Tab-separated table of C-alpha atoms and ligand atoms in Angstrom:
chain	number	residue	atom	x	y	z
A	1	MET	CA	11.883	91.929	72.583
A	2	VAL	CA	13.937	89.604	70.507
A	3	SER	CA	12.597	86.149	71.352
A	4	ARG	CA	15.115	83.852	72.888
A	5	CYS	CA	14.666	81.330	70.193
A	6	CYS	CA	15.566	83.629	67.336
A	7	PRO	CA	19.373	83.702	67.635
A	8	LEU	CA	19.306	80.005	68.627
A	9	LEU	CA	17.083	79.221	65.688
A	10	PHE	CA	19.432	81.150	63.439
A	11	SER	CA	22.360	79.196	64.709
A	12	ALA	CA	20.454	76.005	64.300
A	13	LEU	CA	19.571	76.910	60.727
A	14	LYS	CA	23.182	77.832	60.077
A	15	ARG	CA	24.184	74.417	61.357
A	16	THR	CA	21.616	72.623	59.211
A	17	ALA	CA	23.059	74.256	56.085
A	18	ARG	CA	26.456	73.052	57.255
A	19	ASN	CA	25.094	69.651	57.912
A	20	LEU	CA	24.132	69.265	54.294
A	21	VAL	CA	27.681	70.330	53.233
A	22	GLY	CA	29.118	67.936	55.896
A	23	ALA	CA	26.975	65.074	54.720
A	24	ALA	CA	28.065	65.670	51.121
A	25	LEU	CA	31.685	65.746	52.224
A	26	LEU	CA	31.251	62.603	54.229
A	27	THR	CA	29.642	60.768	51.370
A	28	THR	CA	32.444	61.968	48.995
A	29	ALA	CA	35.149	60.905	51.503
A	30	ALA	CA	33.411	57.539	52.002
A	31	SER	CA	33.271	56.767	48.305
A	32	SER	CA	36.932	57.494	47.791
A	33	SER	CA	38.349	55.708	50.825
A	34	SER	CA	37.359	52.678	52.889
A	35	LYS	CA	33.802	51.492	52.315
A	36	PRO	CA	31.561	52.482	55.233
A	37	SER	CA	28.803	50.257	56.539
A	38	SER	CA	25.661	50.526	54.474
A	39	SER	CA	23.833	51.871	57.597
A	40	ALA	CA	26.160	54.860	57.792
A	41	MET	CA	25.797	55.619	54.144
A	42	ASP	CA	22.097	55.683	53.547
A	43	ALA	CA	20.458	58.498	55.482
A	44	ASP	CA	17.029	57.506	54.105
A	45	LEU	CA	16.833	54.218	56.001
A	46	GLN	CA	14.369	54.212	58.805
A	47	THR	CA	16.289	51.685	60.786
A	48	LEU	CA	20.050	51.945	61.177
A	49	THR	CA	22.503	49.765	62.940
A	50	THR	CA	25.790	50.869	64.485
A	51	ARG	CA	28.357	49.736	66.989
A	52	LEU	CA	28.108	53.168	68.810
A	53	CYS	CA	25.287	55.715	68.937
A	54	ILE	CA	26.050	59.029	70.637
A	55	VAL	CA	23.217	61.322	71.780
A	56	GLY	CA	24.074	64.975	72.229
A	57	SER	CA	26.092	67.721	70.532
A	58	GLY	CA	28.175	69.559	73.149
A	59	PRO	CA	31.874	69.122	73.864
A	60	ALA	CA	31.171	65.688	75.529
A	61	ALA	CA	29.359	64.229	72.532
A	62	HIS	CA	31.786	65.532	69.915
A	63	THR	CA	34.902	64.470	71.860
A	64	ALA	CA	33.433	61.009	72.204
A	65	ALA	CA	32.670	61.089	68.452
A	66	ILE	CA	36.143	62.154	67.539
A	67	TYR	CA	37.764	59.347	69.613
A	68	ALA	CA	35.263	56.664	68.461
A	69	ALA	CA	35.530	57.680	64.854
A	70	ARG	CA	39.309	57.621	64.933
A	71	ALA	CA	39.031	54.201	66.530
A	72	GLU	CA	37.000	53.221	63.388
A	73	LEU	CA	33.768	52.601	65.302
A	74	LYS	CA	31.837	54.618	62.705
A	75	PRO	CA	29.674	56.283	65.302
A	76	ILE	CA	26.141	57.699	64.631
A	77	LEU	CA	25.540	61.008	66.542
A	78	PHE	CA	22.091	62.554	67.097
A	79	GLU	CA	22.747	66.303	67.635
A	80	GLY	CA	19.137	67.219	68.240
A	81	TRP	CA	16.891	69.724	66.720
A	82	MET	CA	16.401	72.493	69.243
A	83	ALA	CA	16.440	69.793	71.795
A	84	ASN	CA	15.368	71.421	75.091
A	85	ASP	CA	15.339	74.750	73.244
A	86	ILE	CA	19.103	74.720	72.654
A	87	ALA	CA	20.657	74.710	69.176
A	88	PRO	CA	22.856	71.789	68.133
A	89	GLY	CA	26.218	72.488	69.805
A	90	GLY	CA	24.727	72.727	73.280
A	91	GLN	CA	25.116	75.314	75.971
A	92	LEU	CA	28.241	76.915	74.513
A	93	THR	CA	26.027	78.196	71.618
A	94	THR	CA	24.388	80.540	74.177
A	95	THR	CA	27.556	82.155	75.340
A	96	SER	CA	29.811	84.835	73.798
A	97	ASP	CA	33.483	84.346	74.722
A	98	VAL	CA	35.005	81.129	76.000
A	99	GLU	CA	38.294	82.123	77.637
A	100	ASN	CA	39.153	78.975	79.497
A	101	PHE	CA	39.280	76.285	76.924
A	102	PRO	CA	42.939	75.363	76.240
A	103	GLY	CA	44.316	76.098	72.790
A	104	PHE	CA	42.659	79.534	72.398
A	105	PRO	CA	44.868	82.042	74.191
A	106	ASP	CA	42.752	84.953	72.924
A	107	GLY	CA	39.457	83.245	73.687
A	108	ILE	CA	36.970	81.981	71.191
A	109	GLY	CA	33.255	82.579	70.550
A	110	GLY	CA	31.014	79.799	71.952
A	111	LEU	CA	29.381	79.179	68.576
A	112	ASP	CA	32.736	79.083	66.784
A	113	LEU	CA	34.107	76.579	69.291
A	114	THR	CA	31.130	74.265	68.810
A	115	ASP	CA	31.470	74.561	65.069
A	116	LYS	CA	35.098	73.401	65.392
A	117	PHE	CA	34.028	70.398	67.508
A	118	ARG	CA	31.424	69.427	64.912
A	119	ALA	CA	33.838	69.764	61.973
A	120	GLN	CA	36.388	67.583	63.738
A	121	SER	CA	33.773	64.881	64.377
A	122	LEU	CA	32.770	64.958	60.653
A	123	ARG	CA	36.436	64.900	59.533
A	124	PHE	CA	36.889	61.460	61.080
A	125	GLY	CA	33.660	60.027	59.661
A	126	THR	CA	31.019	60.577	62.336
A	127	GLN	CA	27.534	60.285	60.794
A	128	ILE	CA	25.593	63.265	62.310
A	129	PHE	CA	21.768	63.511	62.282
A	130	THR	CA	19.955	66.750	63.208
A	131	GLU	CA	17.251	64.930	65.050
A	132	THR	CA	16.264	64.653	68.709
A	133	VAL	CA	16.217	61.239	70.381
A	134	SER	CA	12.764	61.117	72.000
A	135	LYS	CA	12.792	57.527	73.374
A	136	VAL	CA	15.210	54.743	74.188
A	137	ASP	CA	14.945	50.998	74.977
A	138	PHE	CA	17.822	49.644	76.900
A	139	SER	CA	15.990	46.628	78.109
A	140	SER	CA	17.248	44.309	75.334
A	141	PHE	CA	20.335	44.104	73.101
A	142	PRO	CA	21.116	45.716	70.723
A	143	PHE	CA	19.891	48.947	72.379
A	144	LYS	CA	17.242	50.891	70.561
A	145	LEU	CA	17.061	54.635	70.144
A	146	PHE	CA	14.136	56.447	68.561
A	147	ALA	CA	14.396	59.784	66.779
A	148	ASP	CA	11.970	61.778	64.588
A	149	SER	CA	12.476	59.693	61.471
A	150	LYS	CA	14.971	56.987	62.431
A	151	THR	CA	15.412	54.106	64.743
A	152	VAL	CA	18.872	53.059	65.577
A	153	LEU	CA	19.948	49.615	66.768
A	154	ALA	CA	23.290	50.150	68.704
A	155	ASP	CA	25.720	47.790	70.356
A	156	SER	CA	26.722	50.583	72.728
A	157	VAL	CA	25.437	54.091	73.559
A	158	ILE	CA	26.916	57.329	74.937
A	159	ILE	CA	24.421	59.761	76.537
A	160	ALA	CA	25.830	63.242	76.359
A	161	THR	CA	22.624	65.385	76.366
A	162	GLY	CA	23.873	67.989	78.778
A	163	ALA	CA	21.719	70.239	80.786
A	164	VAL	CA	19.116	73.104	80.447
A	165	ALA	CA	18.789	76.533	82.023
A	166	ARG	CA	16.310	76.699	84.968
A	167	ARG	CA	13.395	79.223	85.264
A	168	LEU	CA	11.657	80.587	88.394
A	169	THR	CA	7.922	81.005	88.903
A	170	PHE	CA	6.388	83.935	90.652
A	171	PRO	CA	3.448	86.255	90.072
A	172	GLY	CA	4.106	87.891	86.640
A	173	SER	CA	6.945	85.470	85.619
A	174	ASP	CA	4.804	83.885	82.896
A	175	THR	CA	3.083	87.144	81.849
A	176	PHE	CA	6.353	88.858	81.234
A	177	TRP	CA	8.248	85.873	79.750
A	178	ASN	CA	9.755	87.084	76.543
A	179	ARG	CA	8.367	90.584	77.366
A	180	GLY	CA	11.222	91.480	79.635
A	181	ILE	CA	12.008	88.233	81.324
A	182	SER	CA	14.497	85.806	79.707
A	183	ALA	CA	16.900	83.009	80.650
A	184	CYS	CA	19.568	84.081	78.176
A	185	ALA	CA	21.239	87.469	78.400
A	186	VAL	CA	23.612	86.680	75.617
A	187	CYS	CA	20.717	85.917	73.218
A	188	ASP	CA	18.295	88.768	74.230
A	189	GLY	CA	20.421	91.406	75.966
A	190	ALA	CA	20.951	93.561	72.882
A	191	ALA	CA	17.161	93.985	72.292
A	192	PRO	CA	15.996	97.621	72.049
A	193	ILE	CA	13.707	97.349	75.095
A	194	PHE	CA	16.822	96.854	77.276
A	195	ARG	CA	18.946	99.605	75.871
A	196	ASP	CA	19.912	102.195	78.530
A	197	LYS	CA	17.440	100.744	80.966
A	198	PRO	CA	18.073	99.282	84.486
A	199	LEU	CA	18.206	95.429	84.299
A	200	ALA	CA	18.376	92.574	86.843
A	201	VAL	CA	19.930	89.113	86.933
A	202	ILE	CA	19.013	86.365	89.430
A	203	GLY	CA	21.735	84.018	90.614
A	204	GLY	CA	25.130	83.818	92.228
A	205	GLY	CA	27.058	81.480	90.018
A	206	ASP	CA	29.394	82.032	87.098
A	207	SER	CA	26.453	82.455	84.689
A	208	ALA	CA	25.019	85.267	86.737
A	209	MET	CA	28.371	87.042	86.901
A	210	GLU	CA	28.948	86.587	83.202
A	211	GLU	CA	25.393	87.646	82.226
A	212	ALA	CA	25.424	90.742	84.497
A	213	THR	CA	28.786	91.849	83.114
A	214	PHE	CA	27.607	91.239	79.592
A	215	LEU	CA	24.381	93.270	80.233
A	216	THR	CA	26.335	96.392	81.344
A	217	LYS	CA	27.103	96.862	77.600
A	218	TYR	CA	23.418	97.633	77.050
A	219	GLY	CA	21.678	98.503	80.358
A	220	SER	CA	22.025	101.730	82.283
A	221	LYS	CA	22.540	99.666	85.468
A	222	VAL	CA	22.535	95.945	86.328
A	223	TYR	CA	21.295	94.526	89.652
A	224	ILE	CA	22.378	91.086	90.680
A	225	ILE	CA	19.655	89.647	92.971
A	226	HIS	CA	21.024	86.748	95.046
A	227	ARG	CA	19.253	84.755	97.641
A	228	ARG	CA	22.266	84.367	100.002
A	229	ASN	CA	25.016	86.622	101.262
A	230	GLU	CA	27.910	85.111	99.175
A	231	PHE	CA	28.360	84.073	95.541
A	232	ARG	CA	29.341	80.551	94.499
A	233	ALA	CA	30.916	81.953	91.256
A	234	SER	CA	34.667	81.688	90.709
A	235	LYS	CA	36.671	84.525	92.210
A	236	ILE	CA	37.819	85.967	88.950
A	237	MET	CA	34.187	86.124	87.621
A	238	GLN	CA	32.961	87.619	90.925
A	239	HIS	CA	35.651	90.197	90.877
A	240	ARG	CA	34.919	91.257	87.242
A	241	ALA	CA	31.266	91.677	88.163
A	242	VAL	CA	31.379	93.433	91.481
A	243	SER	CA	34.187	95.774	90.401
A	244	ASN	CA	31.942	96.906	87.470
A	245	PRO	CA	30.522	100.349	88.411
A	246	LYS	CA	27.316	99.596	86.646
A	247	ILE	CA	26.632	96.509	88.829
A	248	GLU	CA	24.958	96.521	92.209
A	249	VAL	CA	24.355	93.427	94.275
A	250	LEU	CA	21.165	92.907	96.288
A	251	TRP	CA	22.147	90.224	98.837
A	252	ASN	CA	19.680	87.872	100.671
A	253	SER	CA	17.079	88.909	98.107
A	254	VAL	CA	14.378	87.075	96.157
A	255	VAL	CA	11.902	88.262	93.560
A	256	ALA	CA	8.372	88.120	94.862
A	257	GLU	CA	6.594	89.636	91.830
A	258	ALA	CA	7.043	91.131	88.382
A	259	TYR	CA	4.785	93.873	87.179
A	260	GLY	CA	4.232	96.133	84.239
A	261	GLU	CA	1.733	97.125	81.566
A	262	ARG	CA	2.662	95.632	78.146
A	263	SER	CA	6.252	94.722	79.142
A	264	LEU	CA	8.139	94.365	82.354
A	265	GLU	CA	8.413	97.627	84.310
A	266	GLY	CA	9.506	96.443	87.778
A	267	LEU	CA	10.017	93.834	90.437
A	268	LYS	CA	9.015	93.483	94.090
A	269	VAL	CA	12.215	92.216	95.759
A	270	LYS	CA	11.983	90.765	99.190
A	271	ASP	CA	14.886	90.848	101.628
A	272	VAL	CA	14.760	87.327	103.150
A	273	LYS	CA	16.382	88.496	106.358
A	274	SER	CA	14.320	91.520	107.244
A	275	GLY	CA	11.201	90.739	105.181
A	276	SER	CA	11.179	94.242	103.764
A	277	VAL	CA	10.087	94.647	100.083
A	278	LEU	CA	11.930	96.757	97.600
A	279	ASP	CA	10.256	98.237	94.554
A	280	LEU	CA	12.897	97.803	91.801
A	281	LYS	CA	12.239	99.599	88.550
A	282	VAL	CA	13.814	97.446	85.880
A	283	SER	CA	12.895	96.692	82.211
A	284	GLY	CA	14.664	93.393	81.967
A	285	LEU	CA	15.062	90.252	84.255
A	286	PHE	CA	17.387	87.431	83.412
A	287	PHE	CA	17.433	84.074	85.139
A	288	ALA	CA	20.878	82.624	85.737
A	289	ILE	CA	19.990	80.087	88.358
A	290	GLY	CA	21.519	76.920	87.065
A	291	HIS	CA	20.576	73.965	85.036
A	292	GLU	CA	18.536	70.732	84.795
A	293	PRO	CA	20.028	67.560	83.263
A	294	ALA	CA	18.399	66.525	80.005
A	295	THR	CA	17.407	63.052	81.108
A	296	LYS	CA	13.566	62.953	80.770
A	297	PHE	CA	13.838	61.059	77.425
A	298	LEU	CA	15.503	58.242	79.281
A	299	ASP	CA	12.121	57.517	81.050
A	300	GLY	CA	13.735	55.829	84.068
A	301	GLN	CA	15.863	53.350	82.048
A	302	LEU	CA	19.126	54.474	83.622
A	303	GLU	CA	19.732	55.086	87.336
A	304	LEU	CA	19.512	58.844	88.104
A	305	ASP	CA	20.390	60.653	91.253
A	306	SER	CA	17.849	62.780	93.241
A	307	ASP	CA	18.489	65.764	91.006
A	308	GLY	CA	17.956	63.837	87.771
A	309	TYR	CA	21.612	63.395	86.787
A	310	VAL	CA	22.769	60.090	85.305
A	311	VAL	CA	24.724	58.015	87.863
A	312	THR	CA	28.049	56.708	86.620
A	313	LYS	CA	30.454	54.290	88.385
A	314	PRO	CA	33.140	56.498	90.008
A	315	GLY	CA	36.180	56.817	87.785
A	316	THR	CA	34.390	55.581	84.694
A	317	THR	CA	31.467	56.623	82.472
A	318	GLN	CA	29.627	53.344	82.917
A	319	THR	CA	25.910	53.783	83.806
A	320	SER	CA	23.569	51.328	85.524
A	321	VAL	CA	23.161	49.454	82.095
A	322	LYS	CA	26.291	47.770	80.824
A	323	GLY	CA	27.227	49.129	77.377
A	324	VAL	CA	25.518	52.506	78.031
A	325	PHE	CA	27.826	55.307	79.004
A	326	ALA	CA	27.274	58.897	80.039
A	327	ALA	CA	29.464	61.977	79.621
A	328	GLY	CA	29.394	65.687	80.171
A	329	ASP	CA	26.911	67.864	82.249
A	330	VAL	CA	24.272	65.089	82.100
A	331	GLN	CA	26.254	63.200	84.618
A	332	ASP	CA	28.246	65.980	86.301
A	333	LYS	CA	26.697	68.565	88.622
A	334	LYS	CA	29.953	69.688	90.197
A	335	TYR	CA	32.404	70.829	87.447
A	336	ARG	CA	30.063	71.521	84.501
A	337	GLN	CA	32.776	72.989	82.192
A	338	ALA	CA	33.348	72.510	78.547
A	339	ILE	CA	36.770	70.983	79.224
A	340	THR	CA	35.468	68.586	81.817
A	341	ALA	CA	32.650	67.580	79.516
A	342	ALA	CA	35.221	66.958	76.736
A	343	GLY	CA	37.341	64.960	79.133
A	344	SER	CA	34.460	62.679	80.064
A	345	GLY	CA	33.480	62.303	76.442
A	346	CYS	CA	36.977	60.996	75.771
A	347	MET	CA	36.545	58.540	78.704
A	348	ALA	CA	33.087	57.383	77.372
A	349	ALA	CA	34.508	56.661	73.959
A	350	LEU	CA	37.385	54.625	75.372
A	351	ASP	CA	34.979	52.808	77.799
A	352	ALA	CA	32.658	52.019	74.889
A	353	GLU	CA	35.617	50.730	72.738
A	354	HIS	CA	36.609	48.394	75.576
A	355	PHE	CA	33.120	47.192	75.977
A	356	LEU	CA	32.737	46.471	72.310
A	357	GLN	CA	36.008	44.496	72.319
A	358	GLU	CA	34.794	42.592	75.357
A	359	ILE	CA	31.526	41.486	73.724
A	360	GLY	CA	33.315	40.867	70.384
A	361	SER	CA	31.332	43.413	68.475
A	362	GLN	CA	32.714	43.889	65.032
A	363	GLU	CA	31.912	46.037	62.041
A	364	GLY	CA	28.938	44.441	60.216
A	365	LYS	CA	28.112	42.181	63.138
A	366	SER	CA	25.075	44.059	64.079
A	367	GLU	CA	23.927	44.917	60.616
B	401	FAD	P1	25.686	70.501	76.399
B	401	FAD	O1	26.583	71.645	76.028
B	401	FAD	O2	24.662	70.761	77.464
B	401	FAD	O3	24.908	70.096	75.079
B	401	FAD	C1	24.091	68.983	74.999
B	401	FAD	C2	23.287	69.152	73.775
B	401	FAD	O4	22.820	67.936	73.269
B	401	FAD	C3	21.956	69.935	73.976
B	401	FAD	O5	22.082	71.240	74.182
B	401	FAD	C4	21.137	69.562	72.695
B	401	FAD	O6	21.537	70.358	71.618
B	401	FAD	C5	21.594	68.115	72.493
B	401	FAD	N1	20.530	67.184	73.020
B	401	FAD	C6	19.955	67.221	74.304
B	401	FAD	N2	19.011	66.238	74.371
B	401	FAD	C7	19.018	65.542	73.141
B	401	FAD	C8	18.288	64.484	72.662
B	401	FAD	N3	17.342	63.903	73.336
B	401	FAD	N4	18.607	64.149	71.372
B	401	FAD	C9	19.555	64.769	70.652
B	401	FAD	N5	20.247	65.722	71.107
B	401	FAD	C10	20.024	66.169	72.278
B	401	FAD	N6	32.112	76.259	80.295
B	401	FAD	C11	33.399	76.556	80.087
B	401	FAD	O7	34.269	75.772	80.290
B	401	FAD	N7	33.708	77.895	79.721
B	401	FAD	C12	32.802	78.858	79.582
B	401	FAD	O8	33.133	79.976	79.274
B	401	FAD	C13	31.488	78.532	79.713
B	401	FAD	N8	30.515	79.445	79.599
B	401	FAD	C14	29.213	79.085	79.704
B	401	FAD	C15	28.157	80.028	79.526
B	401	FAD	C16	26.892	79.743	79.611
B	401	FAD	C17	25.845	80.862	79.450
B	401	FAD	C18	26.532	78.459	79.977
B	401	FAD	C19	25.065	78.102	80.108
B	401	FAD	C20	27.463	77.455	80.237
B	401	FAD	C21	28.850	77.747	80.097
B	401	FAD	N9	29.785	76.874	80.304
B	401	FAD	C22	31.088	77.160	80.117
B	401	FAD	C23	29.523	75.478	80.631
B	401	FAD	C24	29.550	74.590	79.375
B	401	FAD	O9	28.817	75.111	78.317
B	401	FAD	C25	29.036	73.169	79.660
B	401	FAD	O10	29.691	72.672	80.799
B	401	FAD	C26	29.123	72.274	78.456
B	401	FAD	O11	28.602	72.792	77.293
B	401	FAD	C27	28.530	70.853	78.695
B	401	FAD	O12	28.686	70.110	77.592
B	401	FAD	P2	27.887	68.829	77.319
B	401	FAD	O13	28.601	68.170	76.206
B	401	FAD	O14	27.653	68.090	78.534
B	401	FAD	O15	26.462	69.252	76.791
B	402	NDP	P1	25.261	77.342	89.298
B	402	NDP	O1	24.504	76.173	89.693
B	402	NDP	O2	26.717	77.348	89.588
B	402	NDP	O3	24.717	78.576	90.116
B	402	NDP	C1	23.290	78.753	90.164
B	402	NDP	C2	22.989	79.995	91.118
B	402	NDP	O4	21.589	80.233	91.039
B	402	NDP	C3	23.466	79.840	92.491
B	402	NDP	O5	24.021	80.960	92.997
B	402	NDP	C4	22.123	79.525	93.216
B	402	NDP	O6	22.100	80.054	94.549
B	402	NDP	C5	21.115	80.291	92.374
B	402	NDP	N1	19.814	79.635	92.390
B	402	NDP	C6	19.492	78.367	92.141
B	402	NDP	N2	18.156	78.201	92.278
B	402	NDP	C7	17.657	79.351	92.669
B	402	NDP	C8	16.263	79.716	93.069
B	402	NDP	N3	15.329	78.846	92.986
B	402	NDP	N4	16.150	80.952	93.453
B	402	NDP	C9	17.204	81.898	93.514
B	402	NDP	N5	18.476	81.600	93.097
B	402	NDP	C10	18.624	80.308	92.795
B	402	NDP	O7	24.950	77.576	87.777
B	402	NDP	P2	25.633	78.474	86.681
B	402	NDP	O8	24.736	78.422	85.510
B	402	NDP	O9	26.055	79.740	87.190
B	402	NDP	O10	26.989	77.663	86.292
B	402	NDP	C11	26.894	76.280	85.785
B	402	NDP	C12	28.251	75.778	85.437
B	402	NDP	O11	28.693	76.521	84.277
B	402	NDP	C13	29.262	76.077	86.564
B	402	NDP	O12	30.127	74.998	86.637
B	402	NDP	C14	30.047	77.325	86.067
B	402	NDP	O13	31.356	77.287	86.547
B	402	NDP	C15	29.958	77.115	84.567
B	402	NDP	N6	30.110	78.391	83.859
B	402	NDP	C16	31.322	78.873	83.603
B	402	NDP	C17	31.488	80.131	83.045
B	402	NDP	C18	32.913	80.580	82.769
B	402	NDP	O14	33.811	79.995	83.261
B	402	NDP	N7	33.074	81.626	82.026
B	402	NDP	C19	30.408	80.979	82.733
B	402	NDP	C20	29.068	80.390	83.101
B	402	NDP	C21	28.987	79.122	83.640
B	402	NDP	P3	22.976	79.350	95.721
B	402	NDP	O15	24.401	79.782	95.431
B	402	NDP	O16	22.364	79.975	96.911
B	402	NDP	O17	22.787	77.896	95.586
């Protein structure tokens, strides 16, 4: 089976190559136009200072960066290095076509869209580092952020670290992980072991619909296993899936066990209403059961809700710490769309700009 990380690693490597080009362009642009702060120019410094540090690399982080850079805040952005197993660019790097982002009437590939976000951030002077922020200290001012080889002192911070796909645990789930079980149909679905074989997807949201529909290109049949008797997916996505002749839905069903010899050969699927157990012969199982917000690295320094999402003041992106803002899926468990993430990224940049004006932060002040 193609490991889940391979296509992601490939896209991460592709991005790293682009980073080098981007950094070169940035340095060239900087030397020929207005002089940037020394902190933003010298990538070798271990401690950098900035008026705004953005953590994340999806639509929220890059929209915030575009607005902040155009407002001449010279933001530093940490895009992560396979942070939470996702390539720089975020969740959209794991999907094929994005058909609901305005401006692309024919749709656009997820990876292409994230490349465009990144290019636009760079164009206006955002300094991007391909490192993961592992620790923060928001207890004193300026705020401190710690990455692999850099510490940043920032007058304001935007957290836009998004969310991560969830996995289920049952007998066999670990044994057959990457040997038939995956959490990314788009990454792994084309692997030879799935070709012309029956496959299954667990979930009832848009991801499950999208992944099941996608898998019909490769599998002989695709079962959607859902724990309830109705989907939460949008009507159009539901319709697309259930009207596909290769897809069959197993309602009120949960996976009790995965079995096989060297790779996955089947599942014991339990009907939660009747208690009966079905022996489902499948060679692939894909989790599409939602996401967890990427907030562990915050280590309790911001108020989180019971599901681990950053709490923001309604109508703003302000978190429990003044000067620290949050945008995108890391603070949104309801809408979770690229466009809503981008919208809140814009809000976070404007909120940060107002905060910096309020405290009288100026270029060079914190250097
Ligand atoms: P994310 O996209 O979650 O990105 C955050 C990224 O930040 C991480 O992935 C990682 O690279 C980086 N990061 C995380 N932690 C750190 C750290 N500590 N330090 C540095 N960097 C870090 N939405 C749509 O509107 N249309 C669609 O068609 C669509 N299709 C989807 C298909 C799939 C399979 C999935 C999973 C989601 C889809 N979505 C779609 C939802 C959409 O991708 C998300 O709503 C959106 O990407 C959220 O953006 P974000 O900016 O909050 O962060
Ligand atoms: P969702 O949270 O929307 O759905 C998760 C699904 O998994 C639910 O049906 C849920 O069941 C089920 N589930 C959760 N936990 C378990 C469990 N322990 N056992 C069995 N089933 C479980 O997540 P998605 O990833 O589908 O979507 C996230 C966001 O991304 C959404 O906002 C969606 O609109 C968006 N998206 C948009 C796409 C598009 O527009 N093209 C494509 C993909 C995603 P239950 O319903 O019973 O709670």
